[in-house]
Coordinates of C-alpha atoms in Angstrom, one line a residue:
Chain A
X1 CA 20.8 -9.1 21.8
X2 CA 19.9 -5.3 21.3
X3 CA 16.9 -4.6 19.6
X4 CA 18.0 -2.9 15.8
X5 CA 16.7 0.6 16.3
X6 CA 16.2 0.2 12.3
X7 CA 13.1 -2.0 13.1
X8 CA 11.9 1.2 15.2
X9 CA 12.0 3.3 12.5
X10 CA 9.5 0.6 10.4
X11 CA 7.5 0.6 13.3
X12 CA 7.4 4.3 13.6
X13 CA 6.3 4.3 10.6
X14 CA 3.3 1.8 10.8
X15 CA 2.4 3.7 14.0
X16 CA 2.5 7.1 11.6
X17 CA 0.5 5.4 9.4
X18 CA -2.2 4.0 11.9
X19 CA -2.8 7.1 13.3
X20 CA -3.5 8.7 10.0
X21 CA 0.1 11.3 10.8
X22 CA 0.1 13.3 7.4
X23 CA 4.1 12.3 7.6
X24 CA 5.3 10.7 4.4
X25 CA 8.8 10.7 2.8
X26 CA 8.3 13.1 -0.5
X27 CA 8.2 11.0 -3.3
X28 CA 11.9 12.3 -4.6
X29 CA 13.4 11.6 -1.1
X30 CA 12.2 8.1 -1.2
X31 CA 13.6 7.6 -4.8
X32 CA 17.1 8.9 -3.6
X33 CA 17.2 6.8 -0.8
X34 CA 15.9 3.5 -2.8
X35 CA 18.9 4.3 -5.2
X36 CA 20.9 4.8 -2.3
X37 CA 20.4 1.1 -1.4
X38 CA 20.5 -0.6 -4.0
X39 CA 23.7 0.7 -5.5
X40 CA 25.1 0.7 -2.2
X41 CA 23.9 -3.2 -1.4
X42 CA 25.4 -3.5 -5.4
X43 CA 29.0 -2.1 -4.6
X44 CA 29.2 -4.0 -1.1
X45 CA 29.3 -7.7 -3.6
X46 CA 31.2 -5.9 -6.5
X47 CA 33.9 -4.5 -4.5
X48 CA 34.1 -8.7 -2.3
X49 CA 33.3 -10.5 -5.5
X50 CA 36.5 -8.3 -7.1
X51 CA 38.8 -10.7 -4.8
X52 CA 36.9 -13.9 -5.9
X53 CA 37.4 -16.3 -8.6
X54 CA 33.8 -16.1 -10.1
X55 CA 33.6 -19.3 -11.7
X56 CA 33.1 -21.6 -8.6
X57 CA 30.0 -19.4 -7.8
X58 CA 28.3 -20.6 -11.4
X59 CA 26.7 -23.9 -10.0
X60 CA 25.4 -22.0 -7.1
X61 CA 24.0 -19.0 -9.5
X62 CA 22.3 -21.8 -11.6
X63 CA 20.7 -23.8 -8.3
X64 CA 19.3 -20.1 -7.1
X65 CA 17.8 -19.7 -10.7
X66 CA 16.3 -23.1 -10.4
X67 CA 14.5 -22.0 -7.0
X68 CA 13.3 -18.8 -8.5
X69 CA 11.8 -20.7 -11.4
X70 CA 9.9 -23.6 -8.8
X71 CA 8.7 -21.4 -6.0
X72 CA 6.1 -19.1 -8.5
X73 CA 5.4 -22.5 -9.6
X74 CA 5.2 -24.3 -5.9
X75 CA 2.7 -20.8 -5.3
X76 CA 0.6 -21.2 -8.7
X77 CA -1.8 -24.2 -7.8
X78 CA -2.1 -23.2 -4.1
X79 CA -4.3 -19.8 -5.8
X80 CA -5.5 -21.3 -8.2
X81 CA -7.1 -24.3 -6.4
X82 CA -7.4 -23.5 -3.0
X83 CA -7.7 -20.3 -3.0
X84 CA -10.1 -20.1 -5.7
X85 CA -8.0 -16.7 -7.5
X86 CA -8.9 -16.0 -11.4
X87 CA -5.6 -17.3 -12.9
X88 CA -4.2 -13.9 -13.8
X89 CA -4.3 -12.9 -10.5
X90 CA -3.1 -16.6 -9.2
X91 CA 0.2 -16.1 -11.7
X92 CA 0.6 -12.9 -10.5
X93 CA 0.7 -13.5 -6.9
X94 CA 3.0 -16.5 -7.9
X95 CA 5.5 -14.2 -9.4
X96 CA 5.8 -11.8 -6.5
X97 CA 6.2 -14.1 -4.0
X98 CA 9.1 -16.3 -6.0
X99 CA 11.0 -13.1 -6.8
X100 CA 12.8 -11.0 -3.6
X101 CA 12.5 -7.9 -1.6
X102 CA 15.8 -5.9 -1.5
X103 CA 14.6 -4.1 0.9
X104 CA 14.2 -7.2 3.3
X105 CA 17.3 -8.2 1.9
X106 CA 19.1 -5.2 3.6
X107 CA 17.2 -5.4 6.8
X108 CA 18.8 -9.4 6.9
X109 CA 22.1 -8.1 5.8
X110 CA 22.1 -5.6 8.8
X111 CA 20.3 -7.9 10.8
X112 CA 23.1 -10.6 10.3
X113 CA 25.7 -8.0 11.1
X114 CA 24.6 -6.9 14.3
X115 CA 24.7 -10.6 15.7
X116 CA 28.2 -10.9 14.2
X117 CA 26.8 -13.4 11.5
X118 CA 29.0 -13.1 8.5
X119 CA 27.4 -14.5 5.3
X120 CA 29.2 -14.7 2.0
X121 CA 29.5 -11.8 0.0
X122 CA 28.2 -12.5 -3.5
X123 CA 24.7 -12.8 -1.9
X124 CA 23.9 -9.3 -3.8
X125 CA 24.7 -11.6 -6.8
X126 CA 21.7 -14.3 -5.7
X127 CA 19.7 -11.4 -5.5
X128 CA 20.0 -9.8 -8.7
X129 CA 19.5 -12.9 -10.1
X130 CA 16.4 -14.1 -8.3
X131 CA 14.3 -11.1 -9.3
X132 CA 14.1 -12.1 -13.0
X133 CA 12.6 -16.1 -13.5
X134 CA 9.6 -15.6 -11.2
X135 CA 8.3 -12.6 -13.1
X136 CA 8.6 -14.8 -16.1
X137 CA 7.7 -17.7 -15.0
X138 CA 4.6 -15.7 -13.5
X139 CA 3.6 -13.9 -17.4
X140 CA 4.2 -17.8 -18.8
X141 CA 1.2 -19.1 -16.1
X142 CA -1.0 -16.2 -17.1
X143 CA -0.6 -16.4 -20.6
X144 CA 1.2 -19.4 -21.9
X145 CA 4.0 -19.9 -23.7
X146 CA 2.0 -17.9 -26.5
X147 CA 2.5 -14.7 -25.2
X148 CA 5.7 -14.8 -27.8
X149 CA 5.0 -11.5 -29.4
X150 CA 5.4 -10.3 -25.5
X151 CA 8.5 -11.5 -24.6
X152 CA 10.7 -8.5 -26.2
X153 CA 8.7 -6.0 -24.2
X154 CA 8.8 -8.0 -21.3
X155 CA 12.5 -8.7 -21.6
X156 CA 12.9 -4.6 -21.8
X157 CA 11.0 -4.2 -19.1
X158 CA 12.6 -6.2 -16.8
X159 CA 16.5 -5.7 -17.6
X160 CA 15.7 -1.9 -17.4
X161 CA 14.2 -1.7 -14.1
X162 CA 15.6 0.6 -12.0
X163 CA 16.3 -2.4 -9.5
X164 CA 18.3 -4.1 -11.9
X165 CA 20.1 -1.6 -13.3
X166 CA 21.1 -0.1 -10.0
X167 CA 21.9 -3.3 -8.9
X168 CA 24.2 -4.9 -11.8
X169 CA 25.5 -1.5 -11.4
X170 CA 26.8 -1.2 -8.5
X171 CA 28.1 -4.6 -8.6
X172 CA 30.0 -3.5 -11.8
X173 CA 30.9 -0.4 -10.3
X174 CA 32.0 -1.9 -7.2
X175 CA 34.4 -5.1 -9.0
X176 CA 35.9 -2.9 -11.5
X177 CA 36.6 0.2 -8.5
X178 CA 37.9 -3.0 -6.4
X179 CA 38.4 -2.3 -2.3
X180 CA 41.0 0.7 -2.6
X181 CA 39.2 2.5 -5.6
X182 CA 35.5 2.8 -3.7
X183 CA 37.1 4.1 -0.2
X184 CA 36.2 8.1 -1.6
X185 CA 32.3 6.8 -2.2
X186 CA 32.4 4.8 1.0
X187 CA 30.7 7.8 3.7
X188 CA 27.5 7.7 1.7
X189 CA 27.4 4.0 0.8
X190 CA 29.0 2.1 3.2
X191 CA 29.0 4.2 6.7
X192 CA 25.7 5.8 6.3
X193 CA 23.8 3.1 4.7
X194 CA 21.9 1.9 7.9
X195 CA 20.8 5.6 8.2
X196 CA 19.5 5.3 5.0
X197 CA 18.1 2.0 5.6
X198 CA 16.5 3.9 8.5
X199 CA 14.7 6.4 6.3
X200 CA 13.8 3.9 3.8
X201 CA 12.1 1.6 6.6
X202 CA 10.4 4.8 8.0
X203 CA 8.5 5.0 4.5
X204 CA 7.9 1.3 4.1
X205 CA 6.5 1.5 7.4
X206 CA 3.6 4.1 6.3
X207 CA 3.1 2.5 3.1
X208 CA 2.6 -0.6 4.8
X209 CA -0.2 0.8 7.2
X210 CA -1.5 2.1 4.1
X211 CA -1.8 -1.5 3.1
X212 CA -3.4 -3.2 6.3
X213 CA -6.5 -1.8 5.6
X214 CA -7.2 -3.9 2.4
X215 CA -6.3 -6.9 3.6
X216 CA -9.7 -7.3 5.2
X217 CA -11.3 -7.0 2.5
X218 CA -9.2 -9.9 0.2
X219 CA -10.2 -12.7 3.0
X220 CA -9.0 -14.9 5.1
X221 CA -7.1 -17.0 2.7
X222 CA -4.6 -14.3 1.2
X223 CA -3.7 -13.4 4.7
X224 CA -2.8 -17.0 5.7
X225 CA -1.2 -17.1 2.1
X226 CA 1.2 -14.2 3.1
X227 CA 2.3 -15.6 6.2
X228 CA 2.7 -19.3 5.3
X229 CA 4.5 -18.9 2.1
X230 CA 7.2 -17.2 3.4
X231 CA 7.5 -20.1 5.7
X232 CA 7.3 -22.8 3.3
X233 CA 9.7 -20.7 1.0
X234 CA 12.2 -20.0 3.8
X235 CA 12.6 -23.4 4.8
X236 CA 12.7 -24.6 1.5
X237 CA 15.2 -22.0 0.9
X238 CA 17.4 -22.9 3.8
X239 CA 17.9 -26.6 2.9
X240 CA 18.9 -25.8 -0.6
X241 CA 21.8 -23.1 1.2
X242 CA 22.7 -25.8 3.6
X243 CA 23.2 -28.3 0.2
X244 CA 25.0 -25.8 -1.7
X245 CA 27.1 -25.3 1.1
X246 CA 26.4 -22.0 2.4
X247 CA 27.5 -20.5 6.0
X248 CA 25.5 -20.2 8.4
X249 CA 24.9 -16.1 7.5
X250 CA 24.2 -17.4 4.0
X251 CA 21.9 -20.3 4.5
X252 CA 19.9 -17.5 6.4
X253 CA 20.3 -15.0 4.0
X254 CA 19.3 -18.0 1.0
X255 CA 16.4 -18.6 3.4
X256 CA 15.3 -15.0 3.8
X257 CA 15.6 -14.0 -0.3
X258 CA 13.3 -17.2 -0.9
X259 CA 10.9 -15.7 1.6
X260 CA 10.8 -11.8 0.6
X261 CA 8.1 -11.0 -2.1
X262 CA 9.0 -8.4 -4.6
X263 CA 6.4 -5.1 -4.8
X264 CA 8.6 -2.6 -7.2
X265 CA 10.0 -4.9 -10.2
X266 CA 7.3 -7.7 -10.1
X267 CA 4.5 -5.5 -9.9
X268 CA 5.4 -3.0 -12.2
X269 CA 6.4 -5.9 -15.4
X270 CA 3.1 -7.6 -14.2
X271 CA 0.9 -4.7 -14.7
X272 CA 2.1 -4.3 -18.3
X273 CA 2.5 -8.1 -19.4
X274 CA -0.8 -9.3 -17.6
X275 CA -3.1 -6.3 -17.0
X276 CA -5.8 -8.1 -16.1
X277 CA -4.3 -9.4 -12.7
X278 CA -5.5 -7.0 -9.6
X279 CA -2.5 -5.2 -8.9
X280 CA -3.7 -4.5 -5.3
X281 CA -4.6 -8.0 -4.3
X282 CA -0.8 -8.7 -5.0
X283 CA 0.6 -5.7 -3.5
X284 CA -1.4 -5.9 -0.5
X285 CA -0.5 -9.4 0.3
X286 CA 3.5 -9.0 -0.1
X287 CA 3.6 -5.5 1.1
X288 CA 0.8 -5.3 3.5
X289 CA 1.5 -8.7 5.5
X290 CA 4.5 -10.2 4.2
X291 CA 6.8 -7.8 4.5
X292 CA 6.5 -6.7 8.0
X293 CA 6.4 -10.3 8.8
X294 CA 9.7 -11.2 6.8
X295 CA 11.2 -7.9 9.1
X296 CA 9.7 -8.4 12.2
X297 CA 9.9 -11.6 12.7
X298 CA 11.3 -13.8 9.6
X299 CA 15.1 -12.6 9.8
X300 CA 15.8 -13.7 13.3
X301 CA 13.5 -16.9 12.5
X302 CA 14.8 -17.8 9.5
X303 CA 18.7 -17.2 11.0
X304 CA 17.9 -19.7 13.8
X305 CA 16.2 -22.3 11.1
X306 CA 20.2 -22.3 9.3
X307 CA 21.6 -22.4 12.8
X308 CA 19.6 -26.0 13.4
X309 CA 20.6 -27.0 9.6
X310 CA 24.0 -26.5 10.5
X311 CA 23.9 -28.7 13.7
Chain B
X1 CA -3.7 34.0 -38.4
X2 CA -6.3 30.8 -39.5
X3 CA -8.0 30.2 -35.8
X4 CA -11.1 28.0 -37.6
X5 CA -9.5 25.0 -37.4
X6 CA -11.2 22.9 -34.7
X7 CA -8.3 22.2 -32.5
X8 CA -8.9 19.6 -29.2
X9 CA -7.1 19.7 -26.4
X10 CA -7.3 15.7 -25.0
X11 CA -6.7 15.1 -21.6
X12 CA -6.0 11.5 -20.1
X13 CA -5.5 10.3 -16.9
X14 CA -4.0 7.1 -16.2
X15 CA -1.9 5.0 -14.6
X16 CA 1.9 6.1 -14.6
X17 CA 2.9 2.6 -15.3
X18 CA 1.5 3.0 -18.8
X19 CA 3.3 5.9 -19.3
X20 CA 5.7 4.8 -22.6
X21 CA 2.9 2.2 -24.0
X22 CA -0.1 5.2 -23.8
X23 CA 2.5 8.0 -25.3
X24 CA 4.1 5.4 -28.2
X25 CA 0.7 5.2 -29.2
X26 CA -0.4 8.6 -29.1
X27 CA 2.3 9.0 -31.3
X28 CA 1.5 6.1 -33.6
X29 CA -2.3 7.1 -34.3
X30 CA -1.0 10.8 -35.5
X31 CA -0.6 13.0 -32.7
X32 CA 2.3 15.7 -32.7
X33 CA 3.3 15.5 -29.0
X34 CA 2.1 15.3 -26.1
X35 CA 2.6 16.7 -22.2
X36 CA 3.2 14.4 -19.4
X37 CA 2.2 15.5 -15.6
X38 CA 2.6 13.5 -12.0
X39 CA -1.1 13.3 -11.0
X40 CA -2.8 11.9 -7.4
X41 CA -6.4 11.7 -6.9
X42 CA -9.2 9.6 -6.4
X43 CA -11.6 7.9 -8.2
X44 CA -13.6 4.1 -9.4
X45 CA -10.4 2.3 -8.1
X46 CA -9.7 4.5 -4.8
X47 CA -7.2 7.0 -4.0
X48 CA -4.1 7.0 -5.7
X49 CA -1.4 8.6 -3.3
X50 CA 1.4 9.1 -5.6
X51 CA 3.6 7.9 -3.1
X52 CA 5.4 5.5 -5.2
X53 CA 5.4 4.2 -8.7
X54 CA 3.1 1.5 -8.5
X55 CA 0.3 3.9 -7.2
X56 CA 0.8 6.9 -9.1
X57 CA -0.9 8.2 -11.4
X58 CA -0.3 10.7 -14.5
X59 CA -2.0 13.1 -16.7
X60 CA -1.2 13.7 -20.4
X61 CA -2.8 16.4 -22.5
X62 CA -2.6 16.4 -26.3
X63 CA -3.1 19.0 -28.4
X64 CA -4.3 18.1 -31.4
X65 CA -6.9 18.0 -34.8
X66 CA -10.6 17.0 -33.4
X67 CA -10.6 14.1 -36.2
X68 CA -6.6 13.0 -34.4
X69 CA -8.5 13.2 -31.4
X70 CA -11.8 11.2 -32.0
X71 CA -9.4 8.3 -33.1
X72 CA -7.4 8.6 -30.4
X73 CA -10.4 8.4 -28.3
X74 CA -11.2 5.0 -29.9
X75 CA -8.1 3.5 -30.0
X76 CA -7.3 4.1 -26.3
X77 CA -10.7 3.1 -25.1
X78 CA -9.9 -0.1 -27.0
X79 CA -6.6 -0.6 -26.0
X80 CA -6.8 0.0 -22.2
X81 CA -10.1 1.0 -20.8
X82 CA -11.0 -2.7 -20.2
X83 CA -7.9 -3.1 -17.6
X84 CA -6.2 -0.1 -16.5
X85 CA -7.6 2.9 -14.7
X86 CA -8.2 5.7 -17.5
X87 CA -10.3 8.7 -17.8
X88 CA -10.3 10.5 -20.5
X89 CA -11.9 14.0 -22.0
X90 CA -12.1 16.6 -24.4
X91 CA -12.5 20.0 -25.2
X92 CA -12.3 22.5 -28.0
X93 CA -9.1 25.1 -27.6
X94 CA -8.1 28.0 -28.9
X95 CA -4.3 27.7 -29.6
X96 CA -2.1 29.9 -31.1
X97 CA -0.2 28.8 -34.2
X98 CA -2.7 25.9 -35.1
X99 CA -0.6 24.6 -37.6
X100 CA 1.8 23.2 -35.7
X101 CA -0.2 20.7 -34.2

């Protein structure tokens, strides 16, 4: 196996970072290419679901929502108690780490097809749909269920993310458009989307150098926390693909989403529905440790964890 | 043209995820409008690249009545100054048409 030059351009990035390199993406740049992704991650399960019935997927959409709701809540006491976090910022850790990354989503999509792994293709379905319970899940922890005069804002803030929007988008987009309709859009979406992927990774790598530093200065515990929830979310996550029946490539890809902790919708609806949690305790957890580890080494782990369930 | 009227230019900056909750209720406690600006810097929480929503940070200047202004000044320190990063000043300015704001 070929190492994915994609993973070069995180580590480039890192690198960049480490050494202080004034390189950065310009902020517009990076938007376009995050938009980039997600509608073209979007169209990829719009333009596949388009040829499936989509009522056999419902038990399945409704077992994923169930593991988004119990893995903030799996997360919560392990803060709160052994880690010894206020319970703000317990809840909000809770609800970045049950919700997903897309962007480790499309590193185990690309992953998965360079070791000829296919994996079903309303996975960008599971996704859009695990963003949402954690982050409420994670304002019910912090607040309780009598944060009722919250819940409009909270429900505007979430269904209009960009991630969401983009993503329900594209799906729309791409099962309405079907296979024949989105060959004109396919250069920038389809062909050049590991480019893209490339560039994206390049920034996430700086960021996430950006990140390292305040990781010493959280503890020990959080950076155990970042490494062994994945873990314990992953395998958790595998079993349940393996139950519902999954591929190999999905059970992997069910593994990896359970794993990847959100840092764009998450943090952005937690810092307006429970201000008091530290934003950077969160961020520098899932982005700082968690995320390179997913990348680096999660994918292939987590792909050879669905292999053994399969066996 | 009436130039006595005390008219305050306020200038806050903030965290750009509070953008639509700080402008809705700059809007709410009487001001006229406001400008919004993409703003890095450092300060009491550390630098704030800009790099990407979460760490960005923005500056909004109102232009308004010094009594608009001094409740402004109260509400938002109420409102936010306990849990988001905020600074916030004044300053008298001469504006031309007054009235308007």
């Amino acid at each position: 196996m070929s190492f994915d030059p994609i993973l070069l351009f995180f580590i480039l990035g890192l690198l960049s970072g480490v050494v202080r390199s004034p390189l950065r993406l310009p902020p517009q740049a990076y938007e376009l290419v995050s938009i980039v992704l997600l509608l073209a991650i979007g169209l990829k399960g719009g333009v596949e679901l388009s040829a499936t019935a989509f009522l056999p997927l419902l038990p399945q959409v409704l077992v994923v929502t169930l593991m988004g709701v119990a893995l903030p809540l799996l997360a919560f006491p392990v803060l709160l108690y052994a880690g010894r976090f206020p319970r703000a910022d317990a809840a909000s850790i809770a609800a970045h780490y049950g919700s997903v990354s897309v962007g480790t989503y499309a590193v185990a999509a690309a992953y998965l097809v360079n070791v000829g792994v296919g994996f079903e293709a309303h996975m960008p379905l599971l996704l859009v749909i695990l963003e949402v319970p954690a982050i409420i899940v994670g304002v019910w922890l912090a607040k309780g269920v009598s944060a009722s005069g919250q819940w409009r804002e909270l429900a505007h803030e979430i269904l209009s993310g960009k991630g969401i929007v983009l993503l329900l988008g594209g799906l729309a987009i791409g099962w309405i458009a079907g296979k024949e309709g989105v060959t004109t859009i396919e250069p920038l979406f389809f062909d050049a989307f590991k480019g893209v992927l490339a560039l994206f990774l390049l920034e996430m790598g700086i960021i996430t150098a950006s990140k390292l530093g305040d990781l010493k200065r959280y503890g020990p515990f959080l950076v155990v926390f970042a490494v062994a929830m994945p873990l314990l979310s992953a395998f958790l996550g595998g079993w349940l693909g393996f139950f519902l029946s999954l591929s190999i490539g999905g059970t992997a890809m069910l593994a990896t989403l359970a794993a990847s902790a959100s840092y764009i919708a998450v943090p952005a609806a937690m810092r307006i529905s429970v201000p008091e949690a530290n934003p950077s305790l969160s961020l520098t957890a899932s982005l700082g440790l968690s995320f390179p580890f997913n990348v680096l080494l999660g994918v292939p782990l987590y792909l050879e964890w669905a292999r053994w369930l399969h066996s | 043209m009436d130039n006595n009227t005390a008219t305050t230019l306020l200038t806050v900056i903030t965290e750009s995820s509070l953008e639509s909750k700080l402008t809705q209720t700059l809007l709410e406690y009487g001001a006229k409008g406001y400008t919004v600006t993409d703003a890095r810097g450092s300060g009491a929480r550390g630098v704030r690249t800009g790099n990407w929503d979460e760490e960005s940070n923005i500056r909004v200047e109102v232009i308004c009545s010094a009594e608009v202004a001094e409740k402004l000044e109260h509400c938002l320190e109420d409102k936010f100054y306990k849990d988001y990063a905020m600074v916030l000043f004044s300053q008298p300015v001469h504006v031309l048409r007054p009235n308007k704001f």
